[in-house]
């Protein structure tokens, strides 16, 4: 690439969002587009997260792209909840199909993006020292893409191999017979622990907060189901457009107390045995808003845990008690709790006996010293804002995005922020796409951004900028919506509470996908109400 290259649009990230955004802008709008991607291949989340057991927690056929009939016809999912190797193959297949790679510069991170008020263009610099100017900047950096490593004293001194789940070694590593330590018990750890427990020598899991996990209900897709899925695609995607979180499951318009305790228990049992998120997002409508209703679901899960774990003490350690059910992301599992019945697996509660330090060969808690051949950090991500914060983004008059957001992100629809003209944040902070079966909302976001760029181009608009009052209204609305729910009570990544020092507030939009879609559509229909457009 030559220095001072000029293009119409730059997209940061070649995951599910960036790939589709490239296709829309290049192939439908005919724009000159450049994508920068830190990885050596496409796929984003599914490129990086290659730990054993990684798979969709959404039904595969509700997760893939819906925009191309050819892709829907040609691609066959093998499992109801597809594993990472297949997911990456799928995204590579899409990249091949639309010949996306020539516009993507791999192994390249965007270091800075500065807006020039005189030219109304963004100036982008990469870590490869490339410099490129564009009219439109689209960030497609993902919500869970900046791994978080806690500052545990001594971590840097650990002499044996250690890695974060999102940086699982690309070469084959065998854990067979090894003494493995795992820190963290979130959705990632739950998938990974279940898988690695099959052949490790000894496994020690350090748990700070127990999670409410639910059986995934995965199985292979039969040939007959494959035929039916293809026929059902229009119905599947229509259903996803109508449900709260764009999943197949949706809340019942009923309180947990509109039925007898026996009926409720029977309904919970049914939802428990259904694949997917139904027990979480297809339950009584007050489970996530009312403590008493929530406790009926919470205790149901605890009893399931108690019935699966042989040692009552370990079972109680695995029973979540400090936060309401469903206020943290519910991990889906397949045999997770039974892992703790294995004689070579040990659970350590680090709330009561905190990790004091990592030593050269293991770690020390307040009570005991442990040695490991491998130490795995399943400690999550600096979510939602993390990847944007790591780019030096400066808008009009040199305004720094990270500084502007130090007390929490301020956005309009999660698509942009006042003072940052011609910037589109696909599935950005407080975007409706954050609390969503994510590819469904990615498509909505990308299509909205593409329509907007088309409108700007056709109308020869050189600058589009979020109005302060529109941003204030949306930012307040995002926090207002969550007030009626139990979400603020959990120390979750939804609330930014997983990162020390991060402003505690809702980072996702919990108003539901249909409402969000309607808001976005209305803004577009009213000539981008809430924005200022300059010729
Ligand atoms: P999560 O859900 O953020 O889980 C991270 C885990 O790491 C969780 O159990 C944390 O405990 C634990 N953690 C974090 N920091 C520490 C420290 N300092 N000490 C001990 N334990 C710690 O990340 P995942 O990768 O599992 O999942 C992220 C999303 O990916 C998930 O929601 C899905 O949408 C897919 P805590 O609960 O904070 O006490």
PDB file of C-alpha atoms and ligand atoms in Angstrom, residues 49 51 57 144 148-152 164-165 183-190 206-211 323 328-331 350-351 355 377-381 383 491-494 497-498 500, ligand 1:
ATOM      1  CA  UNK A  49     -11.264 -17.744  20.311  1.00  0.00           C
ATOM      2  CA  UNK A  51      -9.892 -22.683  22.889  1.00  0.00           C
ATOM      3  CA  UNK A  57     -24.487 -20.505  22.248  1.00  0.00           C
ATOM      4  CA  UNK A 144     -15.603  -9.042  23.277  1.00  0.00           C
ATOM      5  CA  UNK A 148      -8.554  -8.803  30.001  1.00  0.00           C
ATOM      6  CA  UNK A 149      -5.676 -10.061  32.124  1.00  0.00           C
ATOM      7  CA  UNK A 150      -6.053  -9.119  35.782  1.00  0.00           C
ATOM      8  CA  UNK A 151      -3.090  -7.642  37.602  1.00  0.00           C
ATOM      9  CA  UNK A 152      -2.269 -10.581  39.825  1.00  0.00           C
ATOM     10  CA  UNK A 164      -5.534 -16.148  27.961  1.00  0.00           C
ATOM     11  CA  UNK A 165      -8.330 -18.178  26.369  1.00  0.00           C
ATOM     12  CA  UNK A 183      -8.713 -18.774  36.605  1.00  0.00           C
ATOM     13  CA  UNK A 184     -12.302 -17.750  35.852  1.00  0.00           C
ATOM     14  CA  UNK A 185     -15.644 -19.463  35.491  1.00  0.00           C
ATOM     15  CA  UNK A 186     -17.505 -17.361  32.888  1.00  0.00           C
ATOM     16  CA  UNK A 187     -19.083 -18.613  29.650  1.00  0.00           C
ATOM     17  CA  UNK A 188     -15.654 -19.214  28.106  1.00  0.00           C
ATOM     18  CA  UNK A 189     -14.306 -21.165  31.071  1.00  0.00           C
ATOM     19  CA  UNK A 190     -17.455 -23.284  31.253  1.00  0.00           C
ATOM     20  CA  UNK A 206     -10.228 -20.918  40.653  1.00  0.00           C
ATOM     21  CA  UNK A 207     -13.738 -19.517  40.942  1.00  0.00           C
ATOM     22  CA  UNK A 208     -14.539 -16.038  42.207  1.00  0.00           C
ATOM     23  CA  UNK A 209     -18.236 -16.007  41.325  1.00  0.00           C
ATOM     24  CA  UNK A 210     -20.357 -19.062  40.601  1.00  0.00           C
ATOM     25  CA  UNK A 211     -22.528 -18.751  37.495  1.00  0.00           C
ATOM     26  CA  UNK A 323     -26.500 -12.010  42.148  1.00  0.00           C
ATOM     27  CA  UNK A 328     -24.823 -12.111  34.095  1.00  0.00           C
ATOM     28  CA  UNK A 329     -24.556 -13.880  30.743  1.00  0.00           C
ATOM     29  CA  UNK A 330     -25.892 -17.426  31.270  1.00  0.00           C
ATOM     30  CA  UNK A 331     -23.227 -19.908  30.114  1.00  0.00           C
ATOM     31  CA  UNK A 350     -11.132 -17.517  45.628  1.00  0.00           C
ATOM     32  CA  UNK A 351     -13.688 -15.234  47.181  1.00  0.00           C
ATOM     33  CA  UNK A 355      -5.190 -15.585  45.086  1.00  0.00           C
ATOM     34  CA  UNK A 377      -6.619 -17.240  32.183  1.00  0.00           C
ATOM     35  CA  UNK A 378     -10.311 -17.344  31.354  1.00  0.00           C
ATOM     36  CA  UNK A 379     -10.707 -13.871  32.756  1.00  0.00           C
ATOM     37  CA  UNK A 380     -12.828 -12.289  30.064  1.00  0.00           C
ATOM     38  CA  UNK A 381     -12.543  -9.062  28.141  1.00  0.00           C
ATOM     39  CA  UNK A 383     -15.819  -5.433  26.825  1.00  0.00           C
ATOM     40  CA  UNK A 491     -20.892  -7.311  38.867  1.00  0.00           C
ATOM     41  CA  UNK A 492     -21.054  -8.229  35.203  1.00  0.00           C
ATOM     42  CA  UNK A 493     -19.303  -7.100  32.053  1.00  0.00           C
ATOM     43  CA  UNK A 494     -22.703  -5.756  30.970  1.00  0.00           C
ATOM     44  CA  UNK A 497     -17.953  -4.166  36.607  1.00  0.00           C
ATOM     45  CA  UNK A 498     -15.434  -6.792  35.490  1.00  0.00           C
ATOM     46  CA  UNK A 500     -11.252  -2.439  37.938  1.00  0.00           C
TER      47      UNK A 500
HETATM   48  P1  LIG B   1     -16.469 -13.314  31.681  1.00  0.00           P
HETATM   49  O1  LIG B   1     -17.865 -13.740  31.562  1.00  0.00           O
HETATM   50  O2  LIG B   1     -16.178 -11.877  31.939  1.00  0.00           O
HETATM   51  O3  LIG B   1     -15.794 -14.221  32.787  1.00  0.00           O
HETATM   52  C1  LIG B   1     -14.522 -13.914  33.301  1.00  0.00           C
HETATM   53  C2  LIG B   1     -14.233 -14.809  34.464  1.00  0.00           C
HETATM   54  O4  LIG B   1     -12.968 -14.465  35.002  1.00  0.00           O
HETATM   55  C3  LIG B   1     -15.248 -14.651  35.592  1.00  0.00           C
HETATM   56  O5  LIG B   1     -15.442 -15.879  36.204  1.00  0.00           O
HETATM   57  C4  LIG B   1     -14.529 -13.679  36.518  1.00  0.00           C
HETATM   58  O6  LIG B   1     -14.963 -13.740  37.844  1.00  0.00           O
HETATM   59  C5  LIG B   1     -13.111 -14.155  36.383  1.00  0.00           C
HETATM   60  N1  LIG B   1     -12.161 -13.119  36.778  1.00  0.00           N
HETATM   61  C6  LIG B   1     -11.991 -11.911  36.213  1.00  0.00           C
HETATM   62  N2  LIG B   1     -11.038 -11.237  36.851  1.00  0.00           N
HETATM   63  C7  LIG B   1     -10.603 -12.030  37.844  1.00  0.00           C
HETATM   64  C8  LIG B   1      -9.633 -11.885  38.867  1.00  0.00           C
HETATM   65  N3  LIG B   1      -8.932 -10.759  38.994  1.00  0.00           N
HETATM   66  N4  LIG B   1      -9.455 -12.906  39.721  1.00  0.00           N
HETATM   67  C9  LIG B   1     -10.181 -14.017  39.588  1.00  0.00           C
HETATM   68  N5  LIG B   1     -11.120 -14.229  38.659  1.00  0.00           N
HETATM   69  C10 LIG B   1     -11.330 -13.233  37.788  1.00  0.00           C
HETATM   70  O7  LIG B   1     -15.638 -13.684  30.364  1.00  0.00           O
HETATM   71  P2  LIG B   1     -15.825 -14.939  29.406  1.00  0.00           P
HETATM   72  O8  LIG B   1     -14.669 -14.925  28.478  1.00  0.00           O
HETATM   73  O9  LIG B   1     -16.081 -16.160  30.169  1.00  0.00           O
HETATM   74  O10 LIG B   1     -17.139 -14.620  28.633  1.00  0.00           O
HETATM   75  C11 LIG B   1     -17.283 -13.384  27.944  1.00  0.00           C
HETATM   76  C12 LIG B   1     -18.423 -13.476  26.997  1.00  0.00           C
HETATM   77  O11 LIG B   1     -18.018 -14.221  25.841  1.00  0.00           O
HETATM   78  C13 LIG B   1     -19.630 -14.185  27.486  1.00  0.00           C
HETATM   79  O12 LIG B   1     -20.446 -13.400  28.278  1.00  0.00           O
HETATM   80  C14 LIG B   1     -20.288 -14.612  26.196  1.00  0.00           C
HETATM   81  O13 LIG B   1     -21.069 -13.557  25.685  1.00  0.00           O
HETATM   82  C15 LIG B   1     -19.152 -14.902  25.292  1.00  0.00           C
HETATM   83  P3  LIG B   1     -16.177 -12.779  38.342  1.00  0.00           P
HETATM   84  O14 LIG B   1     -17.399 -13.364  37.763  1.00  0.00           O
HETATM   85  O15 LIG B   1     -15.879 -11.406  37.774  1.00  0.00           O
HETATM   86  O16 LIG B   1     -16.104 -12.818  39.804  1.00  0.00           O
END
